[in-house]
Amino acid sequence: MFFKTKISLFKFLSVLITIILWIIIFNHLPAKADEELTLIYTIEITDPDSAEIWSVSPVGDFNADGYDDLLIKVYRGPHQYCFEAGYLYYGGPDFDTQPDLIFVGEQQGEPIGFGSGVGLDDFNGDGFDDLAINAGAYSRSDLYQGRTYFHFGSPDPDTVTDLIIDGERYRDFMGVSLSGDFNGDGLSDAFFVADNWVMGPRLFIYLGGSPPDTVCDWLYEYNVQEFVGIGPTYGGYDLNGDGYDEYGWHASSPLGDSFYIFLGRDTLSTEYDYLMDRSFSFIGDVSGDGIDDFTRAMEDGVYLCLGGYNLDIDPDYYMWSCYNPGPSHLFNLTEVNTIILKENWQDYKFYLYHTGIPFDTTIYNVFDYGQNRPNESPIIGDINADGVGDLAIRYTADTLRSKVFIYSIIETDIDQNELRSTLPHEHEFLHCYPNPFNTTMILTLDGFKGGDAYLNLYDITGRLVKTLNIDKNGKTTWDATDNFGQKVSSGLYFAKAETMWGARTARVVFLK
């Protein structure tokens, strides 16, 4: 009996020492300086007078100088005297706020939606990035079919159109929405949408070629009786590491929302590979394994889904709470230290997170729009060649509609360890008793104000282990099981309570 007791005590002390070492290591990780969004350029359109900026698009390296470029759609009304153009700005260390090329719509005086664009890595096989500019309301015989103008890049590009692809039906309003190498031949392909409410929407892919042609290579059609509208489209990322980019879209109808992912392949299929009932976003390689990842909105929030050779759409990491999750916008801003921004369209803020595997879901900086709600906020590449991706914001406020604000991530001198020391201690908000525990733990949220709330438990790698509901008194109980009912291993876990008022965290220790 004494011998068994001695072994149990030794086991207990060994586990406890291991956990203490983990806590010490966690609290003494090298401090990182935080980053913040800092305004570096303001582009203002003053000619023509009263012009407004309607869109901002990253378009790759159109002039083949090794730097990312930027396209801005400029519009001036009224309709019978309208002016529409695409202003192209070359990126580089000498970036300035004057356009280098101006593309002008061919039906001036009548609004045709000209000026928004999509960059293509290489559509015509000459080794240079290319540009597609839409005129979604371009009309032949008053039919509003839509038209897209392709301009092939070079070291000395011009504004001459090299290829035109037209919509075919009445009110197609067709235009290119994104690009990617969907058939894996090394050339960029163009993904088109014709969101036609009169005759039914259609989606198209025109494959790149040397030279490319105007023959559609892939078509997906909806019947007009289905009452489907096409929302955001997604593509240009390889989620399963097979060398083919994926593509997908949001389809809305009176029966509900559907979100499709199609895998790229040699011969493109009209059969979807994955179907979800909430939004997703392709975001590039966050985990650093060479395969692109994506996010997925679910009932309790937004999750990171890791890409992989055996791709699934199961969530891997919980990221943040969202009680009515819509499309999530996640941006990789730097190559070395990936930064993620969360757009919250209710209070108009960007929330900045450090990322990696495992995730640190602590918000380290907030960028407040104030009352100037942004229409869009695309990552435009490294516009000034400083090695850091840049963000372009176009606001809707009347006094700001002629301007684009370009922000970059600038490292601050704030030490995160110093910052942590100024914050309230976690145990002041979320009480865990007993801690350590070996059967059941009661977790109580101090100052709970009511409303929907839940608690997530993560292991030390950041993997979600268990999700629990918090009752009206701010309490929940954990019996050391995971979401599949299996007992977890002894060790350190992180508890995170999510409420409509914010999040609270604590460390908990389970000892068998």
XYZ file of C-alpha atoms in Angstrom:
512
model
C 0.000 0.000 0.000
C 2.806 2.386 0.949
C 4.634 1.486 -2.265
C 1.558 2.263 -4.441
C 1.016 5.541 -2.627
C 4.668 6.479 -3.200
C 4.370 5.718 -6.957
C 1.147 7.772 -7.221
C 2.783 10.695 -5.432
C 5.823 10.470 -7.703
C 3.566 10.443 -10.789
C 1.608 13.416 -9.485
C 4.786 15.418 -8.818
C 6.227 14.554 -12.246
C 3.121 15.784 -14.040
C 2.943 18.876 -11.844
C 6.603 19.768 -12.520
C 6.034 19.322 -16.268
C 3.037 21.657 -16.171
C 4.947 24.257 -14.143
C 7.762 24.156 -16.707
C 5.233 24.716 -19.510
C 3.811 27.727 -17.684
C 7.304 29.167 -17.116
C 8.203 28.698 -20.780
C 4.915 30.232 -21.914
C 5.373 33.301 -19.725
C 8.988 33.839 -20.781
C 8.708 33.532 -24.533
C 10.747 36.225 -26.303
C 8.776 39.429 -26.458
C 7.743 40.701 -29.858
C 7.265 44.309 -30.715
C 3.677 44.949 -31.782
C 2.693 46.328 -35.149
C 0.101 48.910 -35.991
C -1.570 50.182 -39.147
C 0.052 53.448 -40.181
C -1.048 55.716 -43.024
C 1.744 55.962 -45.624
C -0.008 57.416 -48.715
C -3.198 59.257 -49.626
C -4.311 59.111 -53.252
C -6.752 61.890 -54.160
C -8.507 62.255 -57.500
C -8.882 65.948 -58.393
C -9.251 65.658 -62.179
C -12.012 65.472 -63.271
C -13.775 67.637 -60.682
C -16.251 65.907 -58.363
C -14.870 62.487 -59.276
C -15.409 59.585 -56.896
C -13.377 56.434 -56.391
C -15.604 53.391 -56.794
C -13.161 50.509 -56.342
C -9.555 49.620 -55.579
C -7.904 46.497 -57.010
C -4.482 44.848 -56.672
C -3.368 43.878 -60.182
C 0.053 42.276 -59.826
C 3.163 43.484 -61.633
C 1.717 44.891 -64.873
C 4.860 46.733 -66.005
C 7.255 43.869 -65.157
C 9.514 45.893 -62.847
C 9.235 43.455 -59.951
C 6.760 45.526 -57.896
C 3.022 45.221 -57.291
C 0.699 47.726 -58.977
C -2.684 49.220 -58.102
C -5.831 49.997 -60.166
C -8.455 52.523 -59.060
C -11.869 52.902 -60.682
C -12.809 56.585 -61.077
C -16.353 57.804 -61.781
C -17.933 61.186 -62.237
C -21.645 61.819 -62.909
C -24.347 62.781 -63.684
C -25.154 59.854 -65.933
C -25.585 61.713 -69.220
C -22.184 63.345 -68.761
C -20.413 60.613 -66.854
C -16.688 59.914 -66.949
C -15.356 56.424 -66.143
C -11.741 55.347 -66.093
C -9.219 52.981 -64.562
C -6.198 54.733 -63.019
C -3.141 52.470 -62.806
C -0.338 53.213 -60.323
C 3.020 51.450 -60.620
C 4.419 50.188 -57.346
C 8.039 50.498 -56.297
C 10.415 52.288 -53.922
C 9.623 55.572 -55.727
C 5.839 55.087 -55.572
C 3.882 58.318 -55.905
C 0.201 59.215 -55.948
C -0.026 60.178 -59.626
C -1.408 57.615 -62.098
C 1.045 56.107 -64.572
C -1.585 54.885 -67.047
C -5.234 55.883 -67.480
C -7.646 53.462 -69.158
C -10.820 55.157 -70.413
C -14.134 53.453 -71.201
C -15.255 53.467 -74.835
C -18.821 54.612 -74.133
C -18.140 57.889 -72.331
C -21.212 59.903 -71.398
C -23.128 56.741 -70.553
C -22.365 54.734 -67.404
C -21.174 51.222 -68.293
C -19.433 50.285 -65.048
C -15.975 50.651 -66.575
C -12.833 50.759 -64.472
C -12.743 47.883 -61.973
C -10.108 45.279 -62.695
C -8.507 41.954 -61.907
C -4.838 41.065 -62.235
C -3.809 37.811 -63.912
C -0.375 36.272 -63.335
C 0.083 35.441 -67.025
C -2.991 34.981 -69.234
C -1.280 34.910 -72.652
C 1.867 32.912 -71.948
C 4.452 35.638 -72.512
C 5.781 35.556 -68.935
C 4.299 38.908 -67.854
C 1.355 39.723 -65.579
C -1.800 40.862 -67.332
C -4.810 43.033 -66.517
C -8.551 42.639 -67.130
C -10.823 45.708 -66.843
C -14.589 45.279 -66.635
C -17.407 47.309 -68.121
C -20.228 45.368 -66.495
C -23.039 47.499 -67.988
C -21.568 47.747 -71.477
C -24.495 47.555 -73.845
C -24.917 46.447 -77.426
C -28.397 47.248 -78.785
C -29.487 48.266 -75.249
C -29.047 44.720 -73.924
C -26.439 45.363 -71.167
C -24.473 42.198 -71.796
C -21.233 43.444 -70.235
C -17.696 43.525 -71.630
C -14.172 42.823 -70.322
C -11.014 44.323 -71.820
C -7.744 42.391 -71.495
C -4.439 44.255 -71.511
C -1.255 42.200 -71.713
C 1.573 43.357 -69.467
C 5.129 44.091 -70.561
C 8.144 46.199 -69.498
C 6.612 49.035 -71.549
C 2.822 48.571 -71.349
C 0.189 50.779 -72.965
C -3.591 51.254 -72.776
C -4.367 49.467 -76.062
C -6.839 46.599 -75.626
C -5.410 43.202 -76.639
C -8.502 40.995 -76.203
C -12.233 41.536 -75.568
C -14.658 39.028 -74.033
C -18.350 39.951 -74.180
C -21.411 38.804 -72.307
C -23.994 37.069 -74.474
C -27.487 37.631 -73.058
C -29.819 40.453 -72.121
C -28.802 41.866 -68.712
C -25.870 39.513 -68.186
C -23.760 42.376 -66.745
C -20.874 39.954 -67.194
C -17.388 40.632 -65.853
C -14.282 38.874 -64.573
C -14.195 38.547 -60.779
C -10.928 36.676 -60.047
C -8.125 34.642 -61.548
C -6.083 31.530 -60.801
C -4.478 28.539 -62.462
C -7.466 26.205 -62.239
C -6.236 23.563 -64.711
C -2.611 23.547 -63.528
C -0.982 24.392 -66.866
C 1.101 27.270 -65.491
C -1.064 30.006 -67.053
C -3.558 32.204 -65.252
C -7.259 31.651 -66.024
C -10.141 34.149 -65.784
C -13.281 33.471 -63.715
C -16.368 35.402 -64.889
C -19.777 36.026 -63.350
C -22.982 36.997 -65.144
C -25.433 37.590 -62.276
C -28.500 37.666 -64.515
C -31.782 37.911 -62.604
C -33.818 37.914 -65.820
C -32.506 34.753 -67.467
C -30.645 33.072 -64.600
C -27.045 33.596 -63.430
C -24.058 31.883 -65.028
C -20.386 31.481 -64.123
C -17.593 31.002 -66.657
C -13.914 30.121 -66.823
C -11.774 31.178 -69.772
C -8.462 29.340 -69.702
C -5.222 31.145 -70.379
C -3.418 30.263 -73.594
C -0.679 31.252 -75.971
C -2.558 33.024 -77.383
C -5.799 33.028 -75.329
C -9.149 33.008 -77.121
C -12.723 34.126 -76.482
C -14.209 30.612 -76.228
C -15.636 29.687 -72.816
C -13.934 26.573 -71.385
C -16.179 25.942 -68.350
C -19.786 26.971 -67.662
C -22.036 26.628 -64.621
C -25.685 27.651 -65.097
C -28.667 28.302 -62.841
C -32.255 28.153 -64.030
C -34.093 31.461 -63.650
C -36.835 29.661 -61.692
C -34.288 28.906 -58.959
C -34.176 32.630 -58.052
C -30.464 32.426 -57.293
C -28.223 35.444 -56.837
C -24.435 35.179 -56.934
C -22.575 36.706 -53.999
C -18.820 36.851 -53.419
C -16.584 34.563 -55.462
C -13.373 32.960 -54.217
C -10.365 31.473 -55.974
C -6.714 31.532 -56.852
C -5.514 29.413 -53.909
C -4.346 25.796 -53.820
C -5.926 24.247 -50.732
C -4.800 20.655 -51.245
C -1.255 21.157 -52.553
C -1.830 19.433 -55.906
C -0.752 22.373 -58.098
C -4.281 23.352 -59.121
C -6.034 26.440 -57.759
C -9.508 26.105 -56.286
C -12.557 28.324 -56.912
C -16.014 28.804 -55.470
C -18.851 31.203 -54.749
C -21.828 32.131 -52.588
C -25.277 31.448 -54.061
C -28.312 32.917 -52.290
C -31.932 31.932 -52.840
C -35.260 31.955 -50.942
C -34.367 28.438 -49.778
C -31.148 29.569 -48.107
C -27.485 30.259 -48.754
C -25.054 27.818 -50.332
C -21.266 28.148 -50.422
C -19.424 25.981 -52.943
C -15.785 24.958 -53.340
C -14.616 23.370 -56.596
C -11.193 21.741 -56.785
C -9.012 22.601 -59.738
C -8.031 19.728 -62.039
C -6.913 18.959 -65.587
C -10.512 18.797 -66.797
C -12.721 21.176 -64.839
C -15.895 19.701 -63.411
C -19.322 21.235 -62.818
C -19.807 18.982 -59.778
C -18.860 20.799 -56.599
C -16.451 19.143 -54.162
C -17.539 20.836 -50.923
C -20.770 22.538 -49.881
C -21.260 24.704 -46.786
C -24.164 26.716 -45.409
C -22.033 29.612 -44.153
C -19.333 31.778 -45.631
C -15.668 30.974 -46.139
C -12.591 32.891 -47.290
C -9.380 31.682 -48.943
C -6.443 33.334 -47.162
C -3.174 31.794 -48.308
C -0.641 29.769 -46.354
C -1.072 30.807 -42.725
C 0.392 27.666 -41.158
C 3.656 27.792 -43.131
C 3.405 24.262 -44.555
C 3.367 25.394 -48.187
C -0.369 24.738 -48.638
C -3.004 27.465 -48.629
C -5.574 27.656 -45.823
C -9.068 29.094 -45.473
C -11.519 30.293 -42.864
C -15.036 29.106 -42.305
C -17.899 30.791 -40.479
C -19.938 28.519 -38.220
C -22.759 29.061 -35.767
C -20.500 29.974 -32.851
C -17.828 31.945 -34.689
C -15.101 31.875 -37.296
C -12.598 29.030 -37.572
C -9.341 28.460 -39.406
C -9.357 25.375 -41.627
C -5.925 24.122 -42.599
C -5.327 23.051 -46.167
C -3.699 19.693 -46.768
C -3.077 16.914 -49.232
C -6.140 15.144 -47.843
C -8.321 18.251 -47.745
C -11.345 18.431 -45.495
C -13.482 21.386 -44.451
C -13.521 20.558 -40.745
C -12.517 23.486 -38.515
C -9.053 23.236 -36.967
C -8.668 26.393 -34.853
C -11.244 28.647 -33.296
C -10.445 32.274 -34.074
C -13.118 34.641 -32.822
C -16.725 34.933 -31.738
C -19.347 36.096 -34.210
C -22.989 35.667 -33.347
C -24.187 36.414 -36.883
C -21.120 35.445 -38.911
C -20.920 36.794 -42.420
C -17.988 36.756 -44.810
C -14.712 36.993 -42.917
C -11.842 39.020 -44.276
C -8.419 37.734 -43.301
C -5.270 39.197 -44.696
C -1.674 37.966 -44.752
C 0.278 41.182 -44.591
C 3.843 40.063 -44.048
C 5.915 37.118 -45.107
C 7.713 36.676 -41.791
C 5.168 37.668 -39.175
C 1.718 37.035 -40.573
C -0.876 39.542 -39.483
C -4.610 38.942 -39.589
C -7.242 41.650 -39.633
C -10.830 41.015 -38.768
C -13.398 43.302 -40.350
C -16.360 43.920 -38.076
C -19.040 45.699 -40.043
C -21.075 46.551 -36.935
C -18.546 48.814 -35.249
C -16.240 49.425 -38.224
C -12.943 48.331 -36.764
C -9.998 46.207 -37.777
C -8.751 43.858 -35.080
C -5.124 42.844 -35.459
C -3.881 39.416 -34.416
C -0.545 37.650 -34.438
C -0.907 34.283 -36.087
C 0.895 31.004 -36.333
C 0.329 27.464 -35.148
C -0.952 27.417 -32.465
C -2.969 30.615 -32.737
C -2.772 33.439 -30.256
C -6.290 34.885 -30.391
C -5.389 37.894 -28.257
C -6.164 41.168 -30.011
C -2.972 43.199 -29.896
C -4.134 46.290 -31.745
C -7.349 47.878 -32.985
C -7.803 50.183 -35.951
C -10.995 52.246 -35.597
C -12.760 53.615 -38.661
C -14.887 55.984 -36.605
C -17.945 56.963 -38.620
C -16.175 56.543 -41.969
C -17.437 53.130 -42.977
C -15.121 51.549 -45.581
C -16.540 50.049 -48.753
C -13.617 47.707 -49.286
C -10.176 47.097 -47.895
C -8.072 44.975 -50.216
C -4.521 43.919 -49.654
C -2.706 45.494 -52.586
C 0.637 43.763 -52.288
C 3.860 45.506 -51.378
C 3.175 48.797 -53.146
C 6.291 50.642 -51.943
C 8.747 47.720 -51.960
C 9.534 47.838 -48.242
C 8.952 44.114 -47.757
C 5.575 44.561 -46.032
C 2.144 44.147 -47.605
C -0.060 47.229 -47.739
C -3.764 47.819 -47.264
C -5.918 50.239 -49.297
C -9.093 51.639 -47.712
C -11.834 53.474 -49.580
C -14.377 55.212 -47.364
C -18.004 56.104 -48.085
C -18.136 59.424 -46.233
C -19.033 62.271 -48.626
C -15.841 64.214 -47.937
C -13.626 61.155 -48.513
C -15.064 59.583 -51.679
C -12.325 60.985 -53.888
C -9.530 59.490 -51.787
C -7.822 56.162 -51.169
C -5.825 55.710 -47.984
C -2.931 53.260 -48.069
C -1.757 51.793 -44.776
C 1.212 49.628 -43.919
C 2.160 47.573 -40.907
C 4.687 49.553 -38.894
C 6.479 47.950 -35.957
C 6.076 49.805 -32.674
C 8.430 49.859 -29.702
C 5.853 48.449 -27.286
C 7.105 45.364 -25.484
C 4.307 42.806 -25.248
C 5.501 41.642 -21.831
C 5.158 45.212 -20.569
C 1.738 45.397 -22.182
C 0.640 42.184 -20.488
C 1.704 43.530 -17.097
C -0.672 46.491 -17.496
C -3.669 44.283 -18.208
C -5.950 42.827 -15.517
C -4.949 39.339 -14.459
C -6.959 36.579 -16.080
C -8.132 35.036 -12.807
C -9.908 38.281 -11.942
C -12.431 37.491 -14.661
C -12.704 33.700 -14.959
C -12.551 31.621 -11.770
C -11.706 27.912 -12.032
C -12.190 25.677 -8.994
C -10.522 23.443 -8.070
C -7.406 24.159 -10.086
C -5.601 21.750 -10.565
C -8.477 19.209 -10.651
C -8.818 15.497 -11.350
C -12.540 14.894 -11.802
C -14.661 18.005 -12.314
C -13.944 21.732 -12.458
C -16.445 24.590 -12.022
C -15.704 27.671 -14.116
C -17.395 30.915 -13.106
C -17.418 34.152 -15.082
C -17.286 37.191 -12.792
C -19.613 40.076 -13.549
C -21.606 38.084 -16.117
C -24.195 40.364 -17.736
C -26.319 37.675 -19.374
C -26.900 36.780 -23.007
C -25.524 33.957 -25.101
C -22.156 32.728 -23.864
C -19.972 29.674 -24.170
C -16.548 28.444 -23.114
C -13.873 26.861 -25.289
C -11.016 24.757 -23.917
C -7.767 24.392 -25.862
C -4.698 22.248 -25.353
C -1.178 23.732 -25.375
C -0.948 23.388 -29.191
C -4.011 25.586 -29.644
C -6.278 22.704 -30.701
C -9.920 23.060 -29.638
C -10.741 20.326 -27.129
C -14.172 21.122 -25.717
C -16.969 23.664 -26.119
C -19.360 24.250 -23.197
C -22.409 26.446 -22.758
C -22.334 29.014 -19.944
C -25.575 29.185 -17.950
C -27.518 32.318 -16.954
C -25.453 32.574 -13.747
C -22.175 32.662 -15.644
C -21.172 29.107 -14.703
C -20.253 25.909 -16.485
C -18.664 22.585 -15.520
C -15.929 20.617 -17.236
C -15.476 16.908 -16.590
C -12.139 16.675 -18.473
C -13.693 15.138 -21.571
C -13.337 16.345 -25.158
C -16.110 17.030 -27.655
C -16.243 13.295 -28.439
C -16.741 12.279 -24.800
C -13.207 10.949 -24.385
C -11.103 11.774 -21.321
C -8.297 14.193 -22.065
C -4.681 13.715 -21.009
C -3.186 15.279 -17.918
C -1.712 18.669 -18.593
C -2.194 22.394 -19.071
C -5.269 23.728 -20.877
C -6.529 27.183 -21.772
C -10.119 28.158 -21.036
C -11.677 31.012 -23.032
C -15.129 32.334 -22.169
C -16.837 34.102 -25.092
C -19.721 36.479 -24.420
C -21.371 39.336 -26.284
C -19.427 41.624 -23.921
C -16.001 40.236 -24.745
C -13.700 37.298 -23.976
C -11.997 36.144 -20.768
C -9.294 33.483 -20.441
C -7.614 31.363 -17.779
C -5.143 28.500 -17.499
C -6.423 25.250 -16.012
C -4.596 22.084 -15.042
C -5.997 18.553 -15.201
C -4.291 15.772 -13.233
C -5.483 12.189 -13.524
